[in-house]
mmCIF file of C-alpha atoms in Angstrom:
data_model
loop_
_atom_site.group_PDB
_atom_site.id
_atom_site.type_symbol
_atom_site.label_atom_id
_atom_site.label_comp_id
_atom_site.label_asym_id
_atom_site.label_seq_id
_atom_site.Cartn_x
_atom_site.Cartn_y
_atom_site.Cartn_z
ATOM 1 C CA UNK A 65 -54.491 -13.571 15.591
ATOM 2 C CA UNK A 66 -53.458 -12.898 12.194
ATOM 3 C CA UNK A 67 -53.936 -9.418 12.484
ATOM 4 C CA UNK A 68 -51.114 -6.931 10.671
ATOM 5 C CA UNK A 69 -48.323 -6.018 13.900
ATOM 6 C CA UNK A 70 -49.244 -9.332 15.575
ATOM 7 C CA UNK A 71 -46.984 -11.450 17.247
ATOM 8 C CA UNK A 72 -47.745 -15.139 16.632
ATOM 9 C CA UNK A 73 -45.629 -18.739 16.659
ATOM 10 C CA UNK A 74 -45.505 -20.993 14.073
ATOM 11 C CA UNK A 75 -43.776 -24.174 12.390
ATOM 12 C CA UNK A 76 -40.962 -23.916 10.081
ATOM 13 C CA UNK A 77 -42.386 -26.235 7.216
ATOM 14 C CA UNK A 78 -40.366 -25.379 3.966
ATOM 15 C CA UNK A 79 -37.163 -23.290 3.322
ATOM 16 C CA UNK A 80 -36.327 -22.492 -0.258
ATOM 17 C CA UNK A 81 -33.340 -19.647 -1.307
ATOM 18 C CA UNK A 82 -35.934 -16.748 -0.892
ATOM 19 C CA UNK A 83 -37.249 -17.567 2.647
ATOM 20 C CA UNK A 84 -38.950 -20.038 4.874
ATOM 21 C CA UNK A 85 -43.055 -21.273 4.671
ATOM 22 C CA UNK A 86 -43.906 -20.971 8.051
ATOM 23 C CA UNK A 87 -47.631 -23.105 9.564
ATOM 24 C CA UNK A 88 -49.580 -20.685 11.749
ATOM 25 C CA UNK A 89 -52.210 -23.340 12.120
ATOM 26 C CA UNK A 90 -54.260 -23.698 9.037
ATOM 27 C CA UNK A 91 -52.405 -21.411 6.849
ATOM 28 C CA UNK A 92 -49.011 -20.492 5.710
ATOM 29 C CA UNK A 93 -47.023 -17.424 5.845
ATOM 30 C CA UNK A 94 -43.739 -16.556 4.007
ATOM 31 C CA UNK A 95 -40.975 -15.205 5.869
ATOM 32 C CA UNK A 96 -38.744 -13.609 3.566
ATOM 33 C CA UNK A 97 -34.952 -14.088 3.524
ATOM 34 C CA UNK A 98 -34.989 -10.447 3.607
ATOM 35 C CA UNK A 99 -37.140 -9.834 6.702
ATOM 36 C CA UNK A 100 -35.145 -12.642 8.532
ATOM 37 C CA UNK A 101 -32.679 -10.485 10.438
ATOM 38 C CA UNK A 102 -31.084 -7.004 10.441
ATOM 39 C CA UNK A 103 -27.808 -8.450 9.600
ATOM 40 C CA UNK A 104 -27.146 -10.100 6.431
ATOM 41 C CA UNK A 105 -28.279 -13.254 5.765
ATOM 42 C CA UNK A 106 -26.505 -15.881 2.540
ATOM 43 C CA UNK A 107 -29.646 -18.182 2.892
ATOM 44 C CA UNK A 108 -32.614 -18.901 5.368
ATOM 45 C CA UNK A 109 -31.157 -22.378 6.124
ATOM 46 C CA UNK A 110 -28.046 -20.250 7.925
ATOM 47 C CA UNK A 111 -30.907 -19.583 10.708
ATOM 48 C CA UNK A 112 -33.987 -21.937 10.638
ATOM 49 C CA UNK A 113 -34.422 -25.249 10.071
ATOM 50 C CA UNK A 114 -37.626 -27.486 9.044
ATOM 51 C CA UNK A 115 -39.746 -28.030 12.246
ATOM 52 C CA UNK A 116 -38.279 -25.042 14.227
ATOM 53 C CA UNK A 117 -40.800 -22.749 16.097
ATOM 54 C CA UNK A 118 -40.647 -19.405 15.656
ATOM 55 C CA UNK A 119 -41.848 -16.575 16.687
ATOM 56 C CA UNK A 120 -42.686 -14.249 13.854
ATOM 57 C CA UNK A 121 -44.404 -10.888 13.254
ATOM 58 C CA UNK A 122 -47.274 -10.594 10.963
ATOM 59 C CA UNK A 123 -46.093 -7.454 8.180
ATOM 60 C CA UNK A 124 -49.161 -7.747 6.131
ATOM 61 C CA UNK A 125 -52.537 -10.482 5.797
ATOM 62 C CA UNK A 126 -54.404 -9.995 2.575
ATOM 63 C CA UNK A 127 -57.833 -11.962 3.949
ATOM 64 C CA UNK A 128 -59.036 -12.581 0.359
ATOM 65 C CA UNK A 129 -56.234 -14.370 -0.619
ATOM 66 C CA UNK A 130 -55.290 -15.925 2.186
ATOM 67 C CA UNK A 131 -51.612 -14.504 1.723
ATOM 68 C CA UNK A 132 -49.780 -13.917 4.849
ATOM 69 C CA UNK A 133 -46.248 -11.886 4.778
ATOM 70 C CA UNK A 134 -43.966 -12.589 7.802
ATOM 71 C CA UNK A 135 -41.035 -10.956 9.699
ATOM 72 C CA UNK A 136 -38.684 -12.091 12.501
ATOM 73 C CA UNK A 137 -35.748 -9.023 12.386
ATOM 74 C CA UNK A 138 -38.810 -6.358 13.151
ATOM 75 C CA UNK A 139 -39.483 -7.679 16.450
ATOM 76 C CA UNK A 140 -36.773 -6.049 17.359
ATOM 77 C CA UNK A 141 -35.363 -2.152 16.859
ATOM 78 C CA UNK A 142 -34.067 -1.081 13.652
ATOM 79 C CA UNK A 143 -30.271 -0.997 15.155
ATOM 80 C CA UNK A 144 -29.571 2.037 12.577
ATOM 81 C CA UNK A 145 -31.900 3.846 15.007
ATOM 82 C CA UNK A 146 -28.661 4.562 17.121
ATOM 83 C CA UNK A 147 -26.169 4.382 14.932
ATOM 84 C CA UNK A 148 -25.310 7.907 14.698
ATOM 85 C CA UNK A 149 -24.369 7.862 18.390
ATOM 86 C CA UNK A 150 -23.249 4.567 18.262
ATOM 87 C CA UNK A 151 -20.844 4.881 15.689
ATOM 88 C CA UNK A 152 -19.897 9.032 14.788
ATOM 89 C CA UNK A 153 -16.969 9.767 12.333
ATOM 90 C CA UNK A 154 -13.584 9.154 13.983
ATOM 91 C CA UNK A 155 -14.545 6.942 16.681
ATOM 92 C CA UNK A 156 -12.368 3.617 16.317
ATOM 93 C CA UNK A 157 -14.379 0.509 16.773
ATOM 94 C CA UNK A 158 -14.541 -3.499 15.820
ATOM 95 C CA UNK A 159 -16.118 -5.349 13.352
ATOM 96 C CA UNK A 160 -15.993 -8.779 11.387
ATOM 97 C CA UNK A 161 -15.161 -9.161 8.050
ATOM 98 C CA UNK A 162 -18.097 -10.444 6.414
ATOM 99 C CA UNK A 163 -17.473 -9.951 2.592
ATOM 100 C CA UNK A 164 -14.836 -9.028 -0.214
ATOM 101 C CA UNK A 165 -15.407 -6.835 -3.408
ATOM 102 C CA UNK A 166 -12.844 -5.717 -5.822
ATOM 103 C CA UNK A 167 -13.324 -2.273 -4.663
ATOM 104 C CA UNK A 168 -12.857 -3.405 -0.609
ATOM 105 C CA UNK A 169 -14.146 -5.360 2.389
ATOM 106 C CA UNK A 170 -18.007 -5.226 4.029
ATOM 107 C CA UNK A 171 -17.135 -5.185 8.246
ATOM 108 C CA UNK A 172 -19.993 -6.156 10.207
ATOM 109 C CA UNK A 173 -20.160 -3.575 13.256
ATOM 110 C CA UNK A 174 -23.234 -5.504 15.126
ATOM 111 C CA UNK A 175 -25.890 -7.782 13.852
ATOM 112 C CA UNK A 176 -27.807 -5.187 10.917
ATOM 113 C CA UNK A 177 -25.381 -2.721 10.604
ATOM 114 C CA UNK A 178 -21.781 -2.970 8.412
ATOM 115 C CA UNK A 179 -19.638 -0.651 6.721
ATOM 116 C CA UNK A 180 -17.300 -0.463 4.118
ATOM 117 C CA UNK A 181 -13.479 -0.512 4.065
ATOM 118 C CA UNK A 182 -12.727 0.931 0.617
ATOM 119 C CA UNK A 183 -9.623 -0.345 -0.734
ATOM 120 C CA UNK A 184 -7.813 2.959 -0.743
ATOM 121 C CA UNK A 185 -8.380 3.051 3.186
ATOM 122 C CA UNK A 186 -6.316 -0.347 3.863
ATOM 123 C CA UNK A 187 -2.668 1.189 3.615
ATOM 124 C CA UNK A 188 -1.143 4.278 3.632
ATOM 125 C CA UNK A 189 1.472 2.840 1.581
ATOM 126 C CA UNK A 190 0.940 -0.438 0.205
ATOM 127 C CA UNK A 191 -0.628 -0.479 -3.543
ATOM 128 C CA UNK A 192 -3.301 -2.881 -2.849
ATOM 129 C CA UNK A 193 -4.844 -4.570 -5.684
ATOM 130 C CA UNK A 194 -8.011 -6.777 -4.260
ATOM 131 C CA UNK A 195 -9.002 -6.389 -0.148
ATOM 132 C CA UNK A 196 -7.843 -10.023 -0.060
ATOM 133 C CA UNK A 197 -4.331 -9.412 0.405
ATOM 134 C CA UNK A 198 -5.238 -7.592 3.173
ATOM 135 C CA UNK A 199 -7.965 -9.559 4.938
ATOM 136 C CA UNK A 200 -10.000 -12.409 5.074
ATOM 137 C CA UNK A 201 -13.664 -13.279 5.918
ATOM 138 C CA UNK A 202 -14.198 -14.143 9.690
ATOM 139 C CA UNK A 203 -10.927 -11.894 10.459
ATOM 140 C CA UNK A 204 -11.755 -9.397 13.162
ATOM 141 C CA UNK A 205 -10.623 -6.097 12.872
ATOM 142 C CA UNK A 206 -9.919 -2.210 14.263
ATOM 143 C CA UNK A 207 -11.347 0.175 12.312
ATOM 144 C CA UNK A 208 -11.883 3.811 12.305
ATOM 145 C CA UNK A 209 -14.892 5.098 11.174
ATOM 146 C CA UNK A 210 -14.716 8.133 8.466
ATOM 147 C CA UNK A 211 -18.502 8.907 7.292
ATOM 148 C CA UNK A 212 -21.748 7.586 8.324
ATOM 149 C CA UNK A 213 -24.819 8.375 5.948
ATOM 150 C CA UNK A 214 -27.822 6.617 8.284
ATOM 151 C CA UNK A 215 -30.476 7.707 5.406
ATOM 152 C CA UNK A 216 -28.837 5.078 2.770
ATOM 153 C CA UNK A 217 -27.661 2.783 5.361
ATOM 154 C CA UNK A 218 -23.640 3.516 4.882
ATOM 155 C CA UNK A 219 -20.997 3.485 7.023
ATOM 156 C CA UNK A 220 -17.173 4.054 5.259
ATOM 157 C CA UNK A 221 -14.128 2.456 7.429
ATOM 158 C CA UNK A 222 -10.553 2.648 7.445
ATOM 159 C CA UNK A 223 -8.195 0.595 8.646
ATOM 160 C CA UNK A 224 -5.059 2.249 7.486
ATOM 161 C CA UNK A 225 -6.779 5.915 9.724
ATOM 162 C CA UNK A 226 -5.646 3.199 12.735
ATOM 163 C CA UNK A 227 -1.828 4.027 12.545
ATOM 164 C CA UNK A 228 -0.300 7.668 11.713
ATOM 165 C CA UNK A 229 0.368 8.491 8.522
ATOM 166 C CA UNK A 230 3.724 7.705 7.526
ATOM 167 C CA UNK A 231 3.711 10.585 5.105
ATOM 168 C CA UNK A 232 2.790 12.845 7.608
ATOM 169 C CA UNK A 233 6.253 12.033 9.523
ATOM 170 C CA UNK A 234 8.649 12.206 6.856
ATOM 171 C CA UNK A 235 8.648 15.935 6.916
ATOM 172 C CA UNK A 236 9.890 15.733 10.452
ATOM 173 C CA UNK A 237 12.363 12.725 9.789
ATOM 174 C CA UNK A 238 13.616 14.111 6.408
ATOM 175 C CA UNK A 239 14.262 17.594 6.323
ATOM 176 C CA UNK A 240 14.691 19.376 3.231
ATOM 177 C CA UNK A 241 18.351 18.657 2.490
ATOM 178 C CA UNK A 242 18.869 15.343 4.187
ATOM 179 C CA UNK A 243 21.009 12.537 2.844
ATOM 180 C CA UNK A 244 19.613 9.101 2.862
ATOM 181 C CA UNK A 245 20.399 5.635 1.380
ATOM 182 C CA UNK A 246 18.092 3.646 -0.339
ATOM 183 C CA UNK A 247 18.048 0.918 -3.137
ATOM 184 C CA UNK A 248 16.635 1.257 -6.363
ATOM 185 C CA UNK A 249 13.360 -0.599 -6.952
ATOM 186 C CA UNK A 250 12.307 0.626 -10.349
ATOM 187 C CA UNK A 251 13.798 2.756 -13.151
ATOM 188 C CA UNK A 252 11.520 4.415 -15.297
ATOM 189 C CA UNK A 253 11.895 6.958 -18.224
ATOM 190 C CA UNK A 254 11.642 10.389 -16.608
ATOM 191 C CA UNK A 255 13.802 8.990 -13.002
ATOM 192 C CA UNK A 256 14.919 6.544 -10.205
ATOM 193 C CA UNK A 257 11.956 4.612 -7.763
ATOM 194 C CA UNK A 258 14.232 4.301 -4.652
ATOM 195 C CA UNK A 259 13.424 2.502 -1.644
ATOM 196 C CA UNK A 260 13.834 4.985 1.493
ATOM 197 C CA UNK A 261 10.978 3.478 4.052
ATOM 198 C CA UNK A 262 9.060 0.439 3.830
ATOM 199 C CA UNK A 263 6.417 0.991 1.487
ATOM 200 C CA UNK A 264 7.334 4.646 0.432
ATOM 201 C CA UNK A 265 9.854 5.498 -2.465
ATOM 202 C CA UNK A 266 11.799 8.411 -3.181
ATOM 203 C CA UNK A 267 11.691 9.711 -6.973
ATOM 204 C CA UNK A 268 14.702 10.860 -8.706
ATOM 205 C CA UNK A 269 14.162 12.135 -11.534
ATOM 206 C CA UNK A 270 15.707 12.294 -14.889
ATOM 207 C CA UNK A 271 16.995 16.014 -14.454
ATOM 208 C CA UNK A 272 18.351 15.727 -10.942
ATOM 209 C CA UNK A 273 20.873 12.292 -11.563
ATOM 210 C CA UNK A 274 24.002 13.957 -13.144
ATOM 211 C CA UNK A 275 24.916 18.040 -13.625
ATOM 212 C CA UNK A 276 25.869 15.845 -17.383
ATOM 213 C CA UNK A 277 23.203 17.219 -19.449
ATOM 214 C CA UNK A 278 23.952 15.010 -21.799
ATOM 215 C CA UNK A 279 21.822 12.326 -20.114
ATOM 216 C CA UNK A 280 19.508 10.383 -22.052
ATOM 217 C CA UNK A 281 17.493 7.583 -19.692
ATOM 218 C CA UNK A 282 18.400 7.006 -16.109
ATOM 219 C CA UNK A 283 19.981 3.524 -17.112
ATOM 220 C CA UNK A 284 23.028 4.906 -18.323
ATOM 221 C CA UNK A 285 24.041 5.536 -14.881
ATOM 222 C CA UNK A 286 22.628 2.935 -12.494
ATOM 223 C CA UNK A 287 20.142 -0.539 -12.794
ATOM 224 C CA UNK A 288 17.853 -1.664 -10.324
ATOM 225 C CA UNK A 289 19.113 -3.145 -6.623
ATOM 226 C CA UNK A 290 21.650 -0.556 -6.919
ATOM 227 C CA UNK A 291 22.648 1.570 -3.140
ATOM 228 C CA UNK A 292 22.266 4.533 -3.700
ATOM 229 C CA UNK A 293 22.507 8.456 -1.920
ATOM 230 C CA UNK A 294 20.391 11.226 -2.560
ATOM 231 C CA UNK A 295 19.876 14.308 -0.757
ATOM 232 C CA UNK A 296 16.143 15.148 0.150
ATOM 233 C CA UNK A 297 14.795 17.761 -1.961
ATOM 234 C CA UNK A 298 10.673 18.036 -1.243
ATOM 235 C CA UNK A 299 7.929 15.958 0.218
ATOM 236 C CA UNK A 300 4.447 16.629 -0.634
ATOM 237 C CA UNK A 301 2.905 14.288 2.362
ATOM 238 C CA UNK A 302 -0.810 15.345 0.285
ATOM 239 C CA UNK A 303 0.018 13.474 -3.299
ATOM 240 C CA UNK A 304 2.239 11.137 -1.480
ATOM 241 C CA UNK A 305 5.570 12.780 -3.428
ATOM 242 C CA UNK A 306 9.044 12.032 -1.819
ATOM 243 C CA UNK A 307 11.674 14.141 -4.234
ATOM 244 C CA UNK A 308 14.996 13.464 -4.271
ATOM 245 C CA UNK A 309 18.534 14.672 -5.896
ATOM 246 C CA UNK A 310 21.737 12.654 -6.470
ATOM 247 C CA UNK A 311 23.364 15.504 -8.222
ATOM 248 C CA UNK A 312 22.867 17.825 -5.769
ATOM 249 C CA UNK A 313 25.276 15.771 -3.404
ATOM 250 C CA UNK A 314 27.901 17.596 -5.291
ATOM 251 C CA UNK A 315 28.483 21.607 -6.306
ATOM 252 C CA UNK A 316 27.174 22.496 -9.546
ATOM 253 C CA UNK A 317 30.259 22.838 -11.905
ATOM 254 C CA UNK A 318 29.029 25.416 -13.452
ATOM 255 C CA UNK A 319 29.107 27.527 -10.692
ATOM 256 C CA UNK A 320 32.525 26.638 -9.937
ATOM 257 C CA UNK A 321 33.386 27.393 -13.484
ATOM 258 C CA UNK A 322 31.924 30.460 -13.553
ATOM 259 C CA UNK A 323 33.444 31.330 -10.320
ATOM 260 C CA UNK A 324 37.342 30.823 -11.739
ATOM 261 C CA UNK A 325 36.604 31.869 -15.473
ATOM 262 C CA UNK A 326 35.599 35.095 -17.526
ATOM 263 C CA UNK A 327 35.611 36.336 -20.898
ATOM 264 C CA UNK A 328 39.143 36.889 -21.980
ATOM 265 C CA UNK A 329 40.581 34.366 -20.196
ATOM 266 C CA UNK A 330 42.916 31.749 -22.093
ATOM 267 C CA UNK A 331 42.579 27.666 -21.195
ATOM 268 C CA UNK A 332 43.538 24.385 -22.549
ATOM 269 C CA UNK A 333 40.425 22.054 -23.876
ATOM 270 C CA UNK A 334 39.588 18.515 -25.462
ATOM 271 C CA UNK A 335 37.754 18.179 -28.470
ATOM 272 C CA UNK A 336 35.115 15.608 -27.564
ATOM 273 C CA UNK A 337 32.850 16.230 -31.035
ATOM 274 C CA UNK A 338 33.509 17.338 -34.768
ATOM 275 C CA UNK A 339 30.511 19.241 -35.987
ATOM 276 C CA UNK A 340 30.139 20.644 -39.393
ATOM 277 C CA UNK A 341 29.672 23.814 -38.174
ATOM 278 C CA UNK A 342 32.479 23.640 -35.432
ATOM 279 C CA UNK A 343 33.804 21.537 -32.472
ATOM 280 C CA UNK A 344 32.649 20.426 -29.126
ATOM 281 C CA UNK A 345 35.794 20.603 -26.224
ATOM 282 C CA UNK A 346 35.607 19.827 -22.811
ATOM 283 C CA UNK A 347 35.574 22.945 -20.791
ATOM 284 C CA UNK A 348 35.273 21.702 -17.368
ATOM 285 C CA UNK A 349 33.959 18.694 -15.474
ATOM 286 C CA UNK A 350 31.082 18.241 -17.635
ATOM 287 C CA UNK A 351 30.760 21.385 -19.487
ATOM 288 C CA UNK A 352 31.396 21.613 -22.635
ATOM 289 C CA UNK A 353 31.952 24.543 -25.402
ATOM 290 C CA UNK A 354 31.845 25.197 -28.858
ATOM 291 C CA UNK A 355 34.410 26.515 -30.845
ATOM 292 C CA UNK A 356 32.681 27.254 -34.057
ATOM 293 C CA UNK A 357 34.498 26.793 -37.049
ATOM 294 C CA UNK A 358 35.253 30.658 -37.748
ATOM 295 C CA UNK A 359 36.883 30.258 -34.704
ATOM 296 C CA UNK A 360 39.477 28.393 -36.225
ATOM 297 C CA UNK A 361 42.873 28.517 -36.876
ATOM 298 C CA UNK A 362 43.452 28.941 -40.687
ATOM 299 C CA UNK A 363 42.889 25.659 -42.767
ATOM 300 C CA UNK A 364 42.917 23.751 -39.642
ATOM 301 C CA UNK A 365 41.110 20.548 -39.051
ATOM 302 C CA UNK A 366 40.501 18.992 -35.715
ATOM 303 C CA UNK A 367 39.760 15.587 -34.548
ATOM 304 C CA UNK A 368 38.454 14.267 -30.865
ATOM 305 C CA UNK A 369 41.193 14.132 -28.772
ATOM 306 C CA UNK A 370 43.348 16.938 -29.880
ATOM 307 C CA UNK A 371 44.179 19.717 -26.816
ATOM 308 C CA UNK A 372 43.833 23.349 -27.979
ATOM 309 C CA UNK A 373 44.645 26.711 -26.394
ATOM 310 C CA UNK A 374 41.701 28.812 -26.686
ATOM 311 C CA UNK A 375 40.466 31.902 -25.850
ATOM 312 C CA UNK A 376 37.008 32.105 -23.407
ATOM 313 C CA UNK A 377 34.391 34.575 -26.233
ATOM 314 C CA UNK A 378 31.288 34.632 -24.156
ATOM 315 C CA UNK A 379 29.335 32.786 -21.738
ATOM 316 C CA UNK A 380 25.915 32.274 -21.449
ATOM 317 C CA UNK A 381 24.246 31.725 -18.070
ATOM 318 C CA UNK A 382 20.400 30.886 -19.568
ATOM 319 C CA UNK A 383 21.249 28.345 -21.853
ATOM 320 C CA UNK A 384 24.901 27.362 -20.152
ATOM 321 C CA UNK A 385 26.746 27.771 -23.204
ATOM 322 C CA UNK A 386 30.388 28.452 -23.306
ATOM 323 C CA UNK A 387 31.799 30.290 -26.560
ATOM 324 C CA UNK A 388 35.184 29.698 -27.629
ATOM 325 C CA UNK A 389 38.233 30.872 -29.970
ATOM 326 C CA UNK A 390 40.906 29.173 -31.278
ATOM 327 C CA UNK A 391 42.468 32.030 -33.592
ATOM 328 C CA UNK A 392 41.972 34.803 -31.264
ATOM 329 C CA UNK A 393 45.188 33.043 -29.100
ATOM 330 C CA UNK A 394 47.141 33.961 -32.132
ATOM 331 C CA UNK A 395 45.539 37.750 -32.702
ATOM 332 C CA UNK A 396 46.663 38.096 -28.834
ATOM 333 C CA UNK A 397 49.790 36.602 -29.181
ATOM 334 C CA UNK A 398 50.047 38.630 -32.431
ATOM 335 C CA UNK A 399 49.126 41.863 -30.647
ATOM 336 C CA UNK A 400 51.692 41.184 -27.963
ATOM 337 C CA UNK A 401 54.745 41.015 -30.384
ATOM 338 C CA UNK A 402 53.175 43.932 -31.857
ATOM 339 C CA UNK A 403 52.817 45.752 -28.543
ATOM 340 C CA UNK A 404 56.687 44.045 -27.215
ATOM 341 C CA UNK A 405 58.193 45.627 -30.900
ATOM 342 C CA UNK A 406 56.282 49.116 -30.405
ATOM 343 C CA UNK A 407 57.979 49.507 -26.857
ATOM 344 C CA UNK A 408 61.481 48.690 -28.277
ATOM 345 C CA UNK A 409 61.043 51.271 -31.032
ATOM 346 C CA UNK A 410 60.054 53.796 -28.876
ATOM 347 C CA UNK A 411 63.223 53.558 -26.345
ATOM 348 C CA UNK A 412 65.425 53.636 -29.079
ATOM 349 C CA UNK A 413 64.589 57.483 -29.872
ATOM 350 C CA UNK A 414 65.010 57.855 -26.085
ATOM 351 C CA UNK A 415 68.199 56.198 -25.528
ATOM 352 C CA UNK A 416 69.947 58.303 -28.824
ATOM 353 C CA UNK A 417 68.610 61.423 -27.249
ATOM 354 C CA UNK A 418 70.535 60.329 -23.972
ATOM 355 C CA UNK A 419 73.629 59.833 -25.935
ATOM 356 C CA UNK A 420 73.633 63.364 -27.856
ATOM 357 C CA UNK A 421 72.818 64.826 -24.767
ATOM 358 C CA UNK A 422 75.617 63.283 -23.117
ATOM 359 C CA UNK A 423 78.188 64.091 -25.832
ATOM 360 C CA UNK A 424 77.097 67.628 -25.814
ATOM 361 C CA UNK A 425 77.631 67.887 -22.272
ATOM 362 C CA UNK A 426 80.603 67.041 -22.435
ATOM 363 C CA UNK A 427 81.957 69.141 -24.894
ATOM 364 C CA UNK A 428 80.436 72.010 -23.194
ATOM 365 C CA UNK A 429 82.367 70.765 -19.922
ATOM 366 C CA UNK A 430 85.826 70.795 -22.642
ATOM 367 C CA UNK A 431 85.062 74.282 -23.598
ATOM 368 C CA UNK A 432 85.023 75.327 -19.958
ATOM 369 C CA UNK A 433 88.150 74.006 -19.030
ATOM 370 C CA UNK A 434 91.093 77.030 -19.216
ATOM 371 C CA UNK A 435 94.357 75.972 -21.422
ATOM 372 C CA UNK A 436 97.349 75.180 -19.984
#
């Protein structure tokens, strides 16, 4: 009877945490908690109980020591036989939640096989720190499956593969140029976190709040809860990046600058800065230029406030720098008394030439004339 790939009943007589004794008339055999069932098993008392009859399979005898090794799941198939059919990547299927790790939740699919729902394949947008906030043992749930590896017995879930990927729609929602609202959630050295969709932000950074280049840390501007707008500038639906502009809601001033202003041209600016090497004025909007302190007019000294007529020297489209000159309003003003008194000196040579010529004509005319 005892022979190995028997068959055979016995009594349940002892259960410790590794297994159950079980009487097969005249000798024991252990059933291992291991050998108990294809699905997982906490301890033997979840199945048997002392006096329980069983029917058990005999895995190995050893005669001379009278040592008998039992099994109860190998009566049956090996349910990973079929799992390849039974469960191929992509098909979406339903398990029980049978266990939680750090690193995600064990989903029994049927008694002997489970799989695993990594943590990063809960949500698509949710930053999940522990399973647990996500589900509970004894919850039933959908789940698709991504890999199955039948050699080592692994099967790898998701639940968020159940639902389309938000990230994947934004594109199509959000065109490249949109305006949306959202509310700031988190401020940050290099930008803005802003709320657009439940569970996916927006990122504004540093560069793109203000055409103000002057801008130190996005909390000069705004603080968090604040409604904002900003105008859609990329989504990378791969990384998970949603970029956004508030600047670009409004024409770049240098542009318009540039568009109404060349070299040459004369203006009226605010000193905003004393330097020791010149001045700072506001140019325009939120350009400034330098008028550097050759640039001057003699012996002058200028303080923040003070409006100045100046004269536009160069301007610089890499580095958006705008190159100003106080004393060249007075060389052009100079040069146009200069140019004003030239003109007036050269009509006067013209205008005494009219005259002699007029006298002489008329003399000539009084020589004509025959005497009376």
């Amino acid at each position: 009877k005892l022979q190995e790939g028997a068959i055979v009943k016995g009594l349940v007589k002892n259960i410790t945490y590794y297994g159950v004794f079980v009487d097969l008339g005249g000798i024991d055999g252990l059933l291992h908690i291991t050998d108990m069932s294809w699905g997982r098993v906490n301890h033997p008392s979840e199945m048997f109980k002392i006096g329980d009859e069983v029917d058990v399979k005999v895995l190995k005898y050893d005669k001379d020591s009278e040592r008998v090794s039992l099994g109860v799941k190998q009566i049956t198939d090996d349910p990973w036989i079929h799992a390849t059919e039974k469960y191929a990547a992509g098909k979406t299927v339903k398990g029980v939640v049978v266990s939680l790790e750090d690193y995600g939740a064990f989903v029994e699919l049927e008694k002997g096989v489970e799989g695993l729902i990594h943590i990063s394949e809960m949500s698509w947008t949710r930053r999940i720190k522990h399973p647990g906030k996500m589900v509970a043992i004894g919850d039933e749930v959908e789940v698709k499956i991504l890999e199955i590896d039948v050699e080592n017995r692994r099967i790898s879930l998701g639940m968020k593969q159940i639902e389309p990927n938000p990230w994947e729609l934004l594109k199509d929602k959000y065109p490249v140029g949109t305006i949306v609202k959202g509310t700031i959630r988190n401020i940050t050295d290099f930008g803005l976190f802003v709320g657009v969709e439940e569970g996916i932000d927006g990122l504004v950074r540093t560069s793109d709040i203000t055409w103000d280049r002057k801008l130190k840390h996005p909390s000069e501007y705004y603080k968090k809860g604040d409604e904002i707008e900003a105008v859609v500038l990329n989504i990378d639906s791969e990384k998970q990046r949603f970029s956004l502009g508030i600047k670009q809601l409004t024409e770049d001033p240098w542009k318009i600058f540039k568009d109404q202003h060349n070299v040459g041209d004369k203006i009226e600016v605010e000193v905003v800065k004393v330097a020791e090497f010149g001045v700072f004025v506001k140019v325009f909007d939120t350009i400034e230029g330098l008028v550097h302190k050759t640039e001057f007019e003699d012996n002058k000294e200028y303080q923040p406030g003070d409006k100045l007529e100046v004269i536009i020297k160069s301007i610089s489209d890499t580095d958006r720098k705008v190159s100003l000159s106080v004393k060249a309003v007075s060389d052009e003003e100079n040069q146009k008394i200069v140019e004003e008194a030239e003109a007036v000196t050269e009509k006067v040579p013209e205008k005494l030439g009219s005259m002699a010529a007029a006298f002489k004509a008329a003399e000539e005319k009084a020589e004509e004339k025959p005497a009376e």
